[in-house]
Coordinates of C-alpha atoms in Angstrom, one line a residue:
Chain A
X8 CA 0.0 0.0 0.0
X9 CA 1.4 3.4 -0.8
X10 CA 1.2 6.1 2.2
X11 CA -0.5 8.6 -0.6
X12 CA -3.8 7.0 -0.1
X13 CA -5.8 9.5 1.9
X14 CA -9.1 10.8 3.2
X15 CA -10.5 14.4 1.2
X16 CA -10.0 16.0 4.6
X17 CA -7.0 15.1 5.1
X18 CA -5.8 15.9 1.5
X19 CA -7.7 19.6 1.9
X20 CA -5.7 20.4 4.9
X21 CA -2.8 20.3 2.9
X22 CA -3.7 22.9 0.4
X23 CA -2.7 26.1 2.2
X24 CA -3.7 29.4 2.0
X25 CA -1.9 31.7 -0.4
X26 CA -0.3 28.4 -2.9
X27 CA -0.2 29.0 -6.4
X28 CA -2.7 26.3 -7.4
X29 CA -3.1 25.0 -10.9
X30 CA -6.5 23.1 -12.0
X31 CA -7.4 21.7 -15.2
X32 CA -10.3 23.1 -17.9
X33 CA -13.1 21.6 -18.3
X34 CA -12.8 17.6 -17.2
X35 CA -10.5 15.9 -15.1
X36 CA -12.5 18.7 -12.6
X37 CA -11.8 17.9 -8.7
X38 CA -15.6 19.7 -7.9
X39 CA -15.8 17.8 -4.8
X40 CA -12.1 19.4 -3.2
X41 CA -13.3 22.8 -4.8
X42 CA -16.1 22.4 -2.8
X43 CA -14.0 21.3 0.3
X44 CA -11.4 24.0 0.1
X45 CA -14.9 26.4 0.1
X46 CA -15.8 24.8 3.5
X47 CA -12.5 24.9 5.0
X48 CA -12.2 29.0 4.2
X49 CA -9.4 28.4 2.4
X50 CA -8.1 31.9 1.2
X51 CA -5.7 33.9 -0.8
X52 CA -5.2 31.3 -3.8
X53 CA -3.1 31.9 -6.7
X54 CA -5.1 29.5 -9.2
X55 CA -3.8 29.1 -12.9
X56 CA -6.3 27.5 -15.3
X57 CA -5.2 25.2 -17.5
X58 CA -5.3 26.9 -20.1
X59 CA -9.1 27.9 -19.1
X60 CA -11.8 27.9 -15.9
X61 CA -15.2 26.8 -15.9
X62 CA -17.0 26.3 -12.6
X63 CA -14.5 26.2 -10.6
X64 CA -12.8 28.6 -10.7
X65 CA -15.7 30.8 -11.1
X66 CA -17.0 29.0 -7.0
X67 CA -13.4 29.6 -5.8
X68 CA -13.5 33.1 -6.8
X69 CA -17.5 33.9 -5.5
X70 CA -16.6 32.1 -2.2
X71 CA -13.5 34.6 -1.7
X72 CA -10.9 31.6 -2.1
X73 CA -8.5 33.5 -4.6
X74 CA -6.7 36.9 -5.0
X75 CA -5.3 36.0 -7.9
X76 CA -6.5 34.8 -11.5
X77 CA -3.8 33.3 -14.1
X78 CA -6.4 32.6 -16.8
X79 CA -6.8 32.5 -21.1
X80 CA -10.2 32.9 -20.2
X81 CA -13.0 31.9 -17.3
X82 CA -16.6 31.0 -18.8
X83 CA -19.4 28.9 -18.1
X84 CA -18.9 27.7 -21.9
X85 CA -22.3 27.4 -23.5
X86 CA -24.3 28.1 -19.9
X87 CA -22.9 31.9 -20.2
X88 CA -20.0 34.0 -18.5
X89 CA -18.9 33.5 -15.9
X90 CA -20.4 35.9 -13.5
X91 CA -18.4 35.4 -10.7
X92 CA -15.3 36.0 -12.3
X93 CA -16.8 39.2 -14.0
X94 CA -18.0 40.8 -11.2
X95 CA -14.6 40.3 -9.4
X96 CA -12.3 41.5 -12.0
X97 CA -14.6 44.2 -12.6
X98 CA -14.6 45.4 -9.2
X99 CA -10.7 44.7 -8.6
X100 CA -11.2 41.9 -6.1
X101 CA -8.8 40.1 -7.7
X102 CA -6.0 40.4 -9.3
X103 CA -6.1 39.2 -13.0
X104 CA -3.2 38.0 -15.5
X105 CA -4.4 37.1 -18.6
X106 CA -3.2 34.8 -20.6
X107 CA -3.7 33.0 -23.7
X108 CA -3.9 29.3 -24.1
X109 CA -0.9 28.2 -25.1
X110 CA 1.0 30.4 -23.0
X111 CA 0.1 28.5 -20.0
X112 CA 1.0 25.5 -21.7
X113 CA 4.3 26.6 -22.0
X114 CA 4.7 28.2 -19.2
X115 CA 4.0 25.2 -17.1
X116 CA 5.7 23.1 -19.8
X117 CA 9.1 25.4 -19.1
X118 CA 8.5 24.2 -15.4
X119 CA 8.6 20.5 -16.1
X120 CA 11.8 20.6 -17.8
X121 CA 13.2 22.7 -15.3
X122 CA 13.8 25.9 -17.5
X123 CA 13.4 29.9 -16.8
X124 CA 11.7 31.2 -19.2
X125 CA 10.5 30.1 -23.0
X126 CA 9.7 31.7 -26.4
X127 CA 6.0 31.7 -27.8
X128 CA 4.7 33.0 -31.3
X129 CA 1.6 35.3 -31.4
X130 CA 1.3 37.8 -28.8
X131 CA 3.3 40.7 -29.8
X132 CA 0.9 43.5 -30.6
X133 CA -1.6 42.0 -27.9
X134 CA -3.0 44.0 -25.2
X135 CA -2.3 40.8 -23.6
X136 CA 1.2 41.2 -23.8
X137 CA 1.1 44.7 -23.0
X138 CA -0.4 44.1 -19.7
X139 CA 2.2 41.4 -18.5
X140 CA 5.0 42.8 -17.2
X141 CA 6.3 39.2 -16.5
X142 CA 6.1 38.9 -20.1
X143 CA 9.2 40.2 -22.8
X144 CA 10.5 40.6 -26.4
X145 CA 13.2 39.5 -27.0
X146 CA 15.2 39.3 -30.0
X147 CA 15.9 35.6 -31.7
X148 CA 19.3 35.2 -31.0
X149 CA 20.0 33.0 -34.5
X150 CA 18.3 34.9 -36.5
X151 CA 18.2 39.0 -37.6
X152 CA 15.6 41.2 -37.0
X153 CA 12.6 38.4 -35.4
X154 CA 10.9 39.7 -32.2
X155 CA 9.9 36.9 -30.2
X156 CA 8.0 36.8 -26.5
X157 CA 9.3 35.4 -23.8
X158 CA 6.9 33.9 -21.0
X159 CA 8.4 33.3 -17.3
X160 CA 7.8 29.2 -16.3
X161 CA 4.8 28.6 -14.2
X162 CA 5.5 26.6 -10.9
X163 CA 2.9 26.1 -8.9
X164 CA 2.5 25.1 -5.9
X165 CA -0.2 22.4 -6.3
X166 CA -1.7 20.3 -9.0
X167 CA -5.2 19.2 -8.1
X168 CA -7.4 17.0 -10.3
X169 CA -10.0 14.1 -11.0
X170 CA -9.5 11.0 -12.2
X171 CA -10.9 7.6 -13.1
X172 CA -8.6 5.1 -11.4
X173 CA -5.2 4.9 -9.0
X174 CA -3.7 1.8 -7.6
X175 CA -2.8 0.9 -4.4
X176 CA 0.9 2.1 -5.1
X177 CA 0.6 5.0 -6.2
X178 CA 0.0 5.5 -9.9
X179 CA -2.6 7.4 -11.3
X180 CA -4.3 6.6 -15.1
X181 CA -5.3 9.8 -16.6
X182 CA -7.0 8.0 -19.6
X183 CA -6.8 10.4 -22.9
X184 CA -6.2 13.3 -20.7
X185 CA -2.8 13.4 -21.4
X186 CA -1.9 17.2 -20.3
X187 CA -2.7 16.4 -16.4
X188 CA 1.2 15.4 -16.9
X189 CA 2.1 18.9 -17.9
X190 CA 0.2 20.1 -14.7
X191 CA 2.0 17.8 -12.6
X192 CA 5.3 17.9 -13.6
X193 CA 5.2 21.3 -13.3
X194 CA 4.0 21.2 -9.5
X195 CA 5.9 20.9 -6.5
X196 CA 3.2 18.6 -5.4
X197 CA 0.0 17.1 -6.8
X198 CA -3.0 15.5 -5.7
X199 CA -5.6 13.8 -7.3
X200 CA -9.4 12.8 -6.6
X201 CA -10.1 9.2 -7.9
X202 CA -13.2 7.2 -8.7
X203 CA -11.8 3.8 -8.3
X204 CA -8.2 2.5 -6.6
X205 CA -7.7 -0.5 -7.8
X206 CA -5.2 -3.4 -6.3
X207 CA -2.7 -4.4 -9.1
X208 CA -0.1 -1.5 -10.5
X209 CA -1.5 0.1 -13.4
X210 CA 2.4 0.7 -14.8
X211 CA 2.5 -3.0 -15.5
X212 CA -0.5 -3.2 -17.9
X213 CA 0.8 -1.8 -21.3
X214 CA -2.2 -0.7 -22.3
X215 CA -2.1 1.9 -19.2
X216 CA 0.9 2.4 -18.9
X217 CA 1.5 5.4 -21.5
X218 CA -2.2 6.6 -20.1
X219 CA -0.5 6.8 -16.6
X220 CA 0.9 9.1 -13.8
X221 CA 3.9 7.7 -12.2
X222 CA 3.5 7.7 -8.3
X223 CA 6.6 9.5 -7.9
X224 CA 4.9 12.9 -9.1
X225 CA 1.8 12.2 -6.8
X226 CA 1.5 13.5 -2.9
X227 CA -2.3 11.8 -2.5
X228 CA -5.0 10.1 -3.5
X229 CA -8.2 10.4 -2.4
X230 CA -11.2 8.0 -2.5
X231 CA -14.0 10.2 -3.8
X232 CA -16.9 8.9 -6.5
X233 CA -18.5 11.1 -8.7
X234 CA -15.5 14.1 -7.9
X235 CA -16.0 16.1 -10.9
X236 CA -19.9 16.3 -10.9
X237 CA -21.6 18.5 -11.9
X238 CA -18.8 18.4 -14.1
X239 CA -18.1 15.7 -16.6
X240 CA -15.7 12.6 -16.5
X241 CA -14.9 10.4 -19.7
X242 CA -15.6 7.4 -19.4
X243 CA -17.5 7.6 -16.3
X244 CA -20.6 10.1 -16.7
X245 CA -21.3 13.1 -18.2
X246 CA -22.0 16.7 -17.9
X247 CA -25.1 17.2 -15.3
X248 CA -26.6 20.3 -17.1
X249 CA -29.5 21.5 -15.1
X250 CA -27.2 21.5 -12.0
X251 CA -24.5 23.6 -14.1
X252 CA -27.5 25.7 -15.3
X253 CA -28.7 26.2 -11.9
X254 CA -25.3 27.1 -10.7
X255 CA -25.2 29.5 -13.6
X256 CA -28.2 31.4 -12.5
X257 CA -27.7 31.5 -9.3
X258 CA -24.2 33.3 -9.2
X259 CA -25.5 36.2 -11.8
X260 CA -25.8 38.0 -8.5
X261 CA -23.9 37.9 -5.3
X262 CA -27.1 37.2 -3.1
X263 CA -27.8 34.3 -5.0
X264 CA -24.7 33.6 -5.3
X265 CA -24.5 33.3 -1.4
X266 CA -27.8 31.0 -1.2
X267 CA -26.3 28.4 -3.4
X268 CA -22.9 28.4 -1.7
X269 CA -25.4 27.5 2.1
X270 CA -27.5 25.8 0.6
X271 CA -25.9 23.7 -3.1
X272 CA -22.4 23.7 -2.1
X273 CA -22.6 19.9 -1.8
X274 CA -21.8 16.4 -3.7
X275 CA -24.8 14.4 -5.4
X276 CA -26.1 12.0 -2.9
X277 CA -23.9 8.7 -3.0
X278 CA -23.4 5.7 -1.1
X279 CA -20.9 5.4 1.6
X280 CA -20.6 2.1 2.8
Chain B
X29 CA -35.5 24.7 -51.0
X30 CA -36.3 26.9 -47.7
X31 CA -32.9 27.4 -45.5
X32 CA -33.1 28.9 -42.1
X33 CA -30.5 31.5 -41.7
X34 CA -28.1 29.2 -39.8
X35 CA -28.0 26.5 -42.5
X36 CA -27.1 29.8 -45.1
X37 CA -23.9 31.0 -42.5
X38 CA -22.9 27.4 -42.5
X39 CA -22.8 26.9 -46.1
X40 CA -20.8 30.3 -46.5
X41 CA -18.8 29.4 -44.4
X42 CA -18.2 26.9 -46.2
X43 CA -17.0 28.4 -49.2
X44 CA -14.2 29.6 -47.5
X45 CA -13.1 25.8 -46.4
X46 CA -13.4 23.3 -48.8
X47 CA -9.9 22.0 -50.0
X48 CA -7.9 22.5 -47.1
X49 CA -6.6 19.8 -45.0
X50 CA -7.1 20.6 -41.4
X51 CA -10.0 22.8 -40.0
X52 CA -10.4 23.4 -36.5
X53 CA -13.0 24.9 -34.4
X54 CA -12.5 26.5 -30.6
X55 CA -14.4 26.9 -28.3
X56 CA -18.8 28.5 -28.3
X57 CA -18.6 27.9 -32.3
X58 CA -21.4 25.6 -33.4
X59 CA -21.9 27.6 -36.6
X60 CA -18.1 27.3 -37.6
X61 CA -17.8 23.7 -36.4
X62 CA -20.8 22.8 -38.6
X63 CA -19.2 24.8 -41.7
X64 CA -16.1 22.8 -40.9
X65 CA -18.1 19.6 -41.0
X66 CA -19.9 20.4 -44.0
X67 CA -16.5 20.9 -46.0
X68 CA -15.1 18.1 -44.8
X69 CA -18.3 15.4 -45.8
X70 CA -18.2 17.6 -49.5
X71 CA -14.8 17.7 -50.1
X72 CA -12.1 14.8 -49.6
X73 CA -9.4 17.0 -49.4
X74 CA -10.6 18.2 -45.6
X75 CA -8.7 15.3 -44.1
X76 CA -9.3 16.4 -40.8
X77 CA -11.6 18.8 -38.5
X78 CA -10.7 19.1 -34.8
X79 CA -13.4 20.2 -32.7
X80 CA -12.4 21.7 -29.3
X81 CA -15.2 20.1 -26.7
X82 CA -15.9 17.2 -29.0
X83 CA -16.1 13.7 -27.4
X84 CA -15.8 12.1 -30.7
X85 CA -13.3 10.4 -32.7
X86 CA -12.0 11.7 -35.1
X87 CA -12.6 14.9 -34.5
X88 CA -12.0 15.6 -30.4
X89 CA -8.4 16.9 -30.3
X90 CA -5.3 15.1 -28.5
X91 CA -5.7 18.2 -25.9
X92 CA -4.7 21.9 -26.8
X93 CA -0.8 21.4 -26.7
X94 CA -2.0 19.2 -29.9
X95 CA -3.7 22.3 -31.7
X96 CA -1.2 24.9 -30.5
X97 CA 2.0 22.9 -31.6
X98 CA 0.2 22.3 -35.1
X99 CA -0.6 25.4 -35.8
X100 CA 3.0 26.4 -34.5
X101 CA 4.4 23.9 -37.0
X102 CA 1.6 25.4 -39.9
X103 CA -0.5 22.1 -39.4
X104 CA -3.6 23.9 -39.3
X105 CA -5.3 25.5 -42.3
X106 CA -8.3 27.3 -40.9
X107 CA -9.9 28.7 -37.8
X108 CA -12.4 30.6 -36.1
X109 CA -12.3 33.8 -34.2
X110 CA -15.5 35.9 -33.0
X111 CA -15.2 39.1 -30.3
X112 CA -17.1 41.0 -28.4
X113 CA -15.6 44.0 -30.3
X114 CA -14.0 43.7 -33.7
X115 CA -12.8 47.1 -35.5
X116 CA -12.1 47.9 -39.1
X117 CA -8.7 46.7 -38.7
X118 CA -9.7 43.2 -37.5
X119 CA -8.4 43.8 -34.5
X120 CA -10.4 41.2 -31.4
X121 CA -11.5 42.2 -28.5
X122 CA -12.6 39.0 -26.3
X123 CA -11.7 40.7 -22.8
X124 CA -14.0 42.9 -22.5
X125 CA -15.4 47.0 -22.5
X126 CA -13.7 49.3 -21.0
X127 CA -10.8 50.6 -19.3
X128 CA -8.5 47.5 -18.4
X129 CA -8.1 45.6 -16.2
X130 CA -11.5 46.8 -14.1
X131 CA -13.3 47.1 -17.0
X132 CA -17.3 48.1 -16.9
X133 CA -18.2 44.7 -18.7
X134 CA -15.7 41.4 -18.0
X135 CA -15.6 38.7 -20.7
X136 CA -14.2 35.3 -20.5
X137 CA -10.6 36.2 -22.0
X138 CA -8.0 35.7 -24.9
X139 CA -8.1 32.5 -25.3
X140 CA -6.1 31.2 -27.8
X141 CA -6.6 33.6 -30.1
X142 CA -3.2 36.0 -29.5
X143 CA -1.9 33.2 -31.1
X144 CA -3.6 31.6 -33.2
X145 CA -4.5 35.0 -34.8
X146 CA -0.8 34.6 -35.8
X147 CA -0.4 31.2 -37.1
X148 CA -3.2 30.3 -39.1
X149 CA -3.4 31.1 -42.5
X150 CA -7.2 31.4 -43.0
X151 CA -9.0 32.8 -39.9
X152 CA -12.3 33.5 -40.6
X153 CA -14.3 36.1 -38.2
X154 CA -17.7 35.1 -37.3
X155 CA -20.4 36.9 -35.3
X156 CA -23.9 36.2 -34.8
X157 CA -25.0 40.0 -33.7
X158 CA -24.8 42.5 -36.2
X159 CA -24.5 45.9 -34.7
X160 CA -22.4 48.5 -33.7
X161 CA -21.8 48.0 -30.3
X162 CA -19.6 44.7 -32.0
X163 CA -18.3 46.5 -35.1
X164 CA -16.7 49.4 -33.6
X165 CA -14.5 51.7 -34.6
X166 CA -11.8 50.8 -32.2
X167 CA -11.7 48.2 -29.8
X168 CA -11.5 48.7 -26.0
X169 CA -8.7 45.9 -25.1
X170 CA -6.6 44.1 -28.4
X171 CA -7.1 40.3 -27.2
X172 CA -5.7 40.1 -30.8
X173 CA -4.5 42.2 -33.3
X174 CA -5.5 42.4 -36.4
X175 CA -2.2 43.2 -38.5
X176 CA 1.4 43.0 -37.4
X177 CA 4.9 44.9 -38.5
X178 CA 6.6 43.3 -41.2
X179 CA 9.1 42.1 -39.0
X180 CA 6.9 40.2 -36.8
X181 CA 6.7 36.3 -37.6
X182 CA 2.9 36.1 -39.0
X183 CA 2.1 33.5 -41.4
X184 CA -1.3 33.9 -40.0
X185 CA -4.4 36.2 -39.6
X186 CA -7.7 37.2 -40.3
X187 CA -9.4 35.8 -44.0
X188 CA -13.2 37.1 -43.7
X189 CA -15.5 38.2 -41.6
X190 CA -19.3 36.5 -41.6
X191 CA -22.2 38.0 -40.1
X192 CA -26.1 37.4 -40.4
X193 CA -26.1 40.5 -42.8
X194 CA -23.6 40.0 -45.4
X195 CA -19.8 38.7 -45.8
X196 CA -17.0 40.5 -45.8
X197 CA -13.1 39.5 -46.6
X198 CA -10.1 40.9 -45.3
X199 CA -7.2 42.7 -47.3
X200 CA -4.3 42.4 -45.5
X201 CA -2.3 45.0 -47.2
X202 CA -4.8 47.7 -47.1
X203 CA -5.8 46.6 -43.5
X204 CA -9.4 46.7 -44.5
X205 CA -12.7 44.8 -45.1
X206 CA -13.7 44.1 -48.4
X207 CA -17.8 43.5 -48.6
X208 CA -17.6 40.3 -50.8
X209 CA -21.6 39.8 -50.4
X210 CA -25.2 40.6 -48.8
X211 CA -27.2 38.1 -47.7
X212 CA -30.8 38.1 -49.2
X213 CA -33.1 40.0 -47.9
X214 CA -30.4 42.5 -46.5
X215 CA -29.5 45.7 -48.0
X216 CA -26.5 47.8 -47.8
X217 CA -27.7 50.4 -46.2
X218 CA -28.8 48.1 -43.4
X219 CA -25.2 46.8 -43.7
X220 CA -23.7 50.2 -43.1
X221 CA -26.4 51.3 -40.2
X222 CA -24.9 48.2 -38.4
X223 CA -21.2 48.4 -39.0
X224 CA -19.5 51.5 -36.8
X225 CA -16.2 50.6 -38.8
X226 CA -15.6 51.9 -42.9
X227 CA -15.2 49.2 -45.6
X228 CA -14.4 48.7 -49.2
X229 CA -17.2 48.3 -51.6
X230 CA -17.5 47.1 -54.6
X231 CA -19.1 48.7 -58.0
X232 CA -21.6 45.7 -58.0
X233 CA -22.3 43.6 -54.9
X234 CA -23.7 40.5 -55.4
X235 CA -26.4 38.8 -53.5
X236 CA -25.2 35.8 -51.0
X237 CA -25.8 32.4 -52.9
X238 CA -28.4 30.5 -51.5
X239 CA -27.6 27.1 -50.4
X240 CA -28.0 24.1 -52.9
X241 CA -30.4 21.5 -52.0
X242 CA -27.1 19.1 -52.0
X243 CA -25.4 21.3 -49.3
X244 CA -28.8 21.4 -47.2
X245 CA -29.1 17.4 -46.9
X246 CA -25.6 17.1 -46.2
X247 CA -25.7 19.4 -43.3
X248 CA -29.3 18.3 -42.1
X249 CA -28.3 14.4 -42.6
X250 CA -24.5 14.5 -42.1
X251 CA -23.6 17.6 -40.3
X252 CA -26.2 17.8 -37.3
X253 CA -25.8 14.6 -35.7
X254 CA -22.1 15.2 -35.7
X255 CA -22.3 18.9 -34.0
X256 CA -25.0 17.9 -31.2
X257 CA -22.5 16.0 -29.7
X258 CA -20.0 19.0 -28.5
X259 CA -23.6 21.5 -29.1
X260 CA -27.2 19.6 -28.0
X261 CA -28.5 22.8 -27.7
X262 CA -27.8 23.9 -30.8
X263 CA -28.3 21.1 -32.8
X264 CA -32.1 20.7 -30.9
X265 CA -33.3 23.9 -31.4
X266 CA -31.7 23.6 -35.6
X267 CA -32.4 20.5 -36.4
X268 CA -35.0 19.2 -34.2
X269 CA -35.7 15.8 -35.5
X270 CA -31.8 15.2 -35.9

C-alpha cells in the first residue's frame, strides 16, 4: 500500500492558504475538493487555469478563495459567462493575469523541464502582452531582425485534479487526458481525486501504462466517486446540465450567489458504505 | 428549397473551407464547427476537423498542446475567431469594454486567439450579432491584433469576416474589409447602419448564394448529428428531428 492513499479532509488540509494552485479546464475537474477548500475557508489562492476555468474557478473566486487569477479565459462555456469571475475582475477583487492558451501550456511546460523562461509566437501587438509585465520581447538570437515573447515558467505550488482510477501504489491513469502530466510535472506537489483505486499496478499493464501518472509525481489520492460532478468525467458520466444551469443562474448575482454556496455547495447523494 | 439562416452561415462558411486539410473549431462555435463539418463530408481534401469540446473520434483533439503545436508547426489550415468588439482593422476584442483591467463589462478572455491569430493562415471572423456595439471603430482591449509589423513572424491572420447581414473578406495589405456579399433579404444600407467601422465596396455587390439543395441534406443528414455532440442545444433547437 502506498502512504499517498488518503481521506478528502485530510488531502484539503494540505492545500494552504496563499499556494499557487493549478486546475485543469473543463474535465478531469476535482468539484468535490473545490467544494472542500470552500468549506475549509481556504483563502488567498493563486489559481492558474489550465489553459481555461469553468465552474471552478468561477465558485473559488465567488466564495473569496483567490486573490489571484492566471487565466486565457473563465466562462461557463455554452451556460454563459462566468459571473463570478466578471464581477470580481470588474470590481478589482482580484488580481487578473491574462493569458492565452498556449502560453500556460508553455509556461508550465518550461517548469517541467526545469527551464526559466520560454519563447512563444503570437502575442506581440496584444494588449495581452502589453499588460504582462512578467512577459518580454526579445530578439531571436539566431536569426536578424525576429521579435519573439518570452513567458516566465509557471510553478505552482499544487496540482489538483479528478481521475478515473489509481492503484494501491501509487500511480494514477489519466485516460486520454494526457496534459494532467504537464500540470503535474510542473507542480511541487499534486493530488488527485479518484473514482476507483484498484489493487494491481496500473504501470505494469501496457495498455495503461502510456495513459498513466507515475507515483513518484503524486502526494495523494483520495477515494471520492462522482468528484467532478456537476462536471463531466470520460468514461465515467457526463455533464449534469440543469445543475450547471442552476449554478449559472444562481451566481448572476452575489445574493444568489451566497444562497447556493449555504444551501448547493454539496456532492450528489452517494453511497458510503 | 427553404434554409433557415443558420443553414445559409454554415454553407458560407463553407465556401471559405473546402480543399484544405485541417480545419479546427474553438471553443462557443457551433456555426463554424458545422461549416467545418460540411466541408469536410463535401470535399475529400478536408482530411481532418478538430473540434475543441468534441467527445468524438475523429474529430476531439489530443488536448490543446495538440492544436497549439500544429498550428505552431503550420498544421492547421483554418480557424475561427468571433469578439465581443472587432474594429475595421480586425483587431479582437474577447476581454472585455472598458478601461483594463476593471473594465465596466468582463468577458471570459484571450483564449487562444493571440496566437492563433498569428499562425493560421485562413481565420475567418464570425459573429452572430450585427450591430455597432460589436463592429466598432476601435476596440477597448486588443485580445488580438488584427495586422502586425513586417518584421513580426505572421504566417497567419484574419481571411473574412461573416455576419447574419452579409460577408466580408479581409485585405491584408490595405488593412481593410472588403464587402464580398449581402445576404438576401439584407441591404447595404442596413449593412452600413450596423457596421461602426468603414469598408471597401464594390461597384456591383452580389447577393449571398443560397444554399443548394445538396449542401442542405448534407448538413441536415451528415452535419447535425455530428455537432450535437460537443452542441445539444444547438443542434435541438436547428435540427430538431436530428
Amino acid at each position: 500500500m502506498d502512504s499517498s492513499i488518503m481521506s478528502l479532509a485530510e488531502m484539503a488540509k494540505q492545500i494552504k492558504n496563499g499556494q499557487k494552485i493549478v486546475v485543469f479546464k473543463d474535465c478531469s475537474v476535482p468539484m468535490e475538493l473545490g467544494r472542500t477548500l470552500i468549506k475549509q475557508g481556504i483563502k488567498d489562492l493563486h489559481l492558474v487555469t489550465v489553459p481555461t476555468g469553468s465552474m471552478l474557478p468561477d465558485m473559488l473566486i465567488g466564495a473569496g478563495c483567490v486573490a489571484t487569477v492566471e487565466t486565457s479565459g473563465v466562462s461557463l462555456g455554452e451556460f454563459g459567462l462566468a459571473p463570478q469571475f466578471g464581477s470580481a475582475v470588474k470590481s478589482g477583487r482580484i488580481n487578473i493575469l491574462d493569458a492565452t492558451c498556449p502560453a500556460i501550456y508553455a509556461g508550465l511546460q518550461a517548469a517541467e523541464k526545469g527551464l526559466p523562461f520560454i519563447p512563444l509566437r503570437g502575442l506581440i501587438g496584444s494588449d495581452v502582452l502589453k499588460n504582462r509585465e512578467d512577459f518580454r520581447i526579445i530578439d531571436n538570437p539566431f536569426t536578424d531582425n525576429d521579435p519573439i515573447a518570452v513567458l516566465p515558467a509557471i510553478e505552482p505550488d499544487v496540482a489538483i485534479f479528478h481521475a478515473g482510477m489509481a492503484d494501491v501504489y501509487g500511480n494514477v491513469y489519466i485516460a486520454r487526458q494526457a496534459e494532467l502530466k504537464i500540470l503535474s510535472h510542473a507542480a511541487t506537489k499534486t493530488f488527485v481525486t479518484v473514482e476507483e483505486i484498484v489493487n494491481f499496478n496500473i504501470l505494469e499493464q501496457p495498455e495503461l501504462a502510456a495513459a498513466t501518472l507515475s507515483a513518484m509525481y503524486v502526494d495523494g489520492i483520495a477515494l471520492v466517486p462522482n468528484g467532478a460532478w456537476p462536471l463531466n468525467l470520460p468514461g465515467y458520466y457526463d455533464y449534469d446540465r440543469s445543475s450547471i444551469k442552476a449554478y449559472a443562474m444562481a451566481a448572476k448575482s452575489d445574493n444568489t450567489f451566497k444562497t447556493w454556496l449555504e444551501t448547493q455547495n454539496r456532492g450528489p447523494v452517494i453511497d458510503s458504505n | 428549397m427553404n434554409h433557415t439562416t443558420e443553414e445559409l452561415l454554415i454553407a458560407t462558411i463553407a465556401e471559405f473551407l473546402y480543399g484544405l486539410k485541417h480545419i479546427a473549431v474553438g471553443v462557443l462555435s457551433p456555426i463554424p464547427g458545422s461549416a467545418a463539418l460540411l466541408a469536410k463530408t463535401y470535399s475529400d481534401e478536408v482530411k481532418k476537423v478538430s473540434i475543441i469540446g468534441s467527445t468524438k473520434e475523429p474529430y476531439r483533439l489530443d488536448g490543446g498542446v495538440d492544436l497549439f503545436d500544429c498550428a505552431g508547426q503550420g498544421r492547421v489550415d483554418a480557424f475561427f475567431l468571433s469578439g465581443g468588439q472587432i474594429d475595421g482593422e480586425a483587431n479582437v476584442n474577447l476581454t472585455g469594454i472598458g478601461t483594463y483591467p476593471k473594465q465596466e463589462t468582463r468577458w471570459s478572455g484571450a483564449f487562444g486567439s493571440a496566437y492563433l491569430y498569428f499562425l493560421v493562415p485562413r481565420v475567418i471572423l464570425f459573429r452572430e450579432e450585427h450591430s455597432r456595439r460589436v463592429f466598432v471603430p476601435k476596440v477597448d482591449f486588443i485580445s488580438a491584433p488584427g495586422v502586425s509589423a513586417p518584421n513580426i513572424y505572421r504566417p497567419g491572420g484574419p481571411y473574412a469576416l461573416v455576419t447574419p447581414l452579409c460577408q466580408f473578406l479581409f485585405d491584408r495589405t490595405k488593412k481593410q474589409f472588403l464587402l464580398k456579399s449581402i445576404h438576401q433579404g439584407h441591404s447595404l444600407e442596413e449593412v452600413r447602419d450596423n457596421t461602426g467601422f468603414g469598408f471597401e465596396v464594390p461597384e456591383t455587390i452580389p447577393t449571398t448564394a443560397a444554399p443548394t439543395k445538396k449542401i442542405l441534406k448534407l448538413i441536415r443528414e451528415k452535419v447535425a448529428p455530428i455537432i450535437a455532440d460537443p452542441y445539444p442545444d444547438f443542434a435541438n433547437k436547428c435540427w430538431p428531428n436530428h
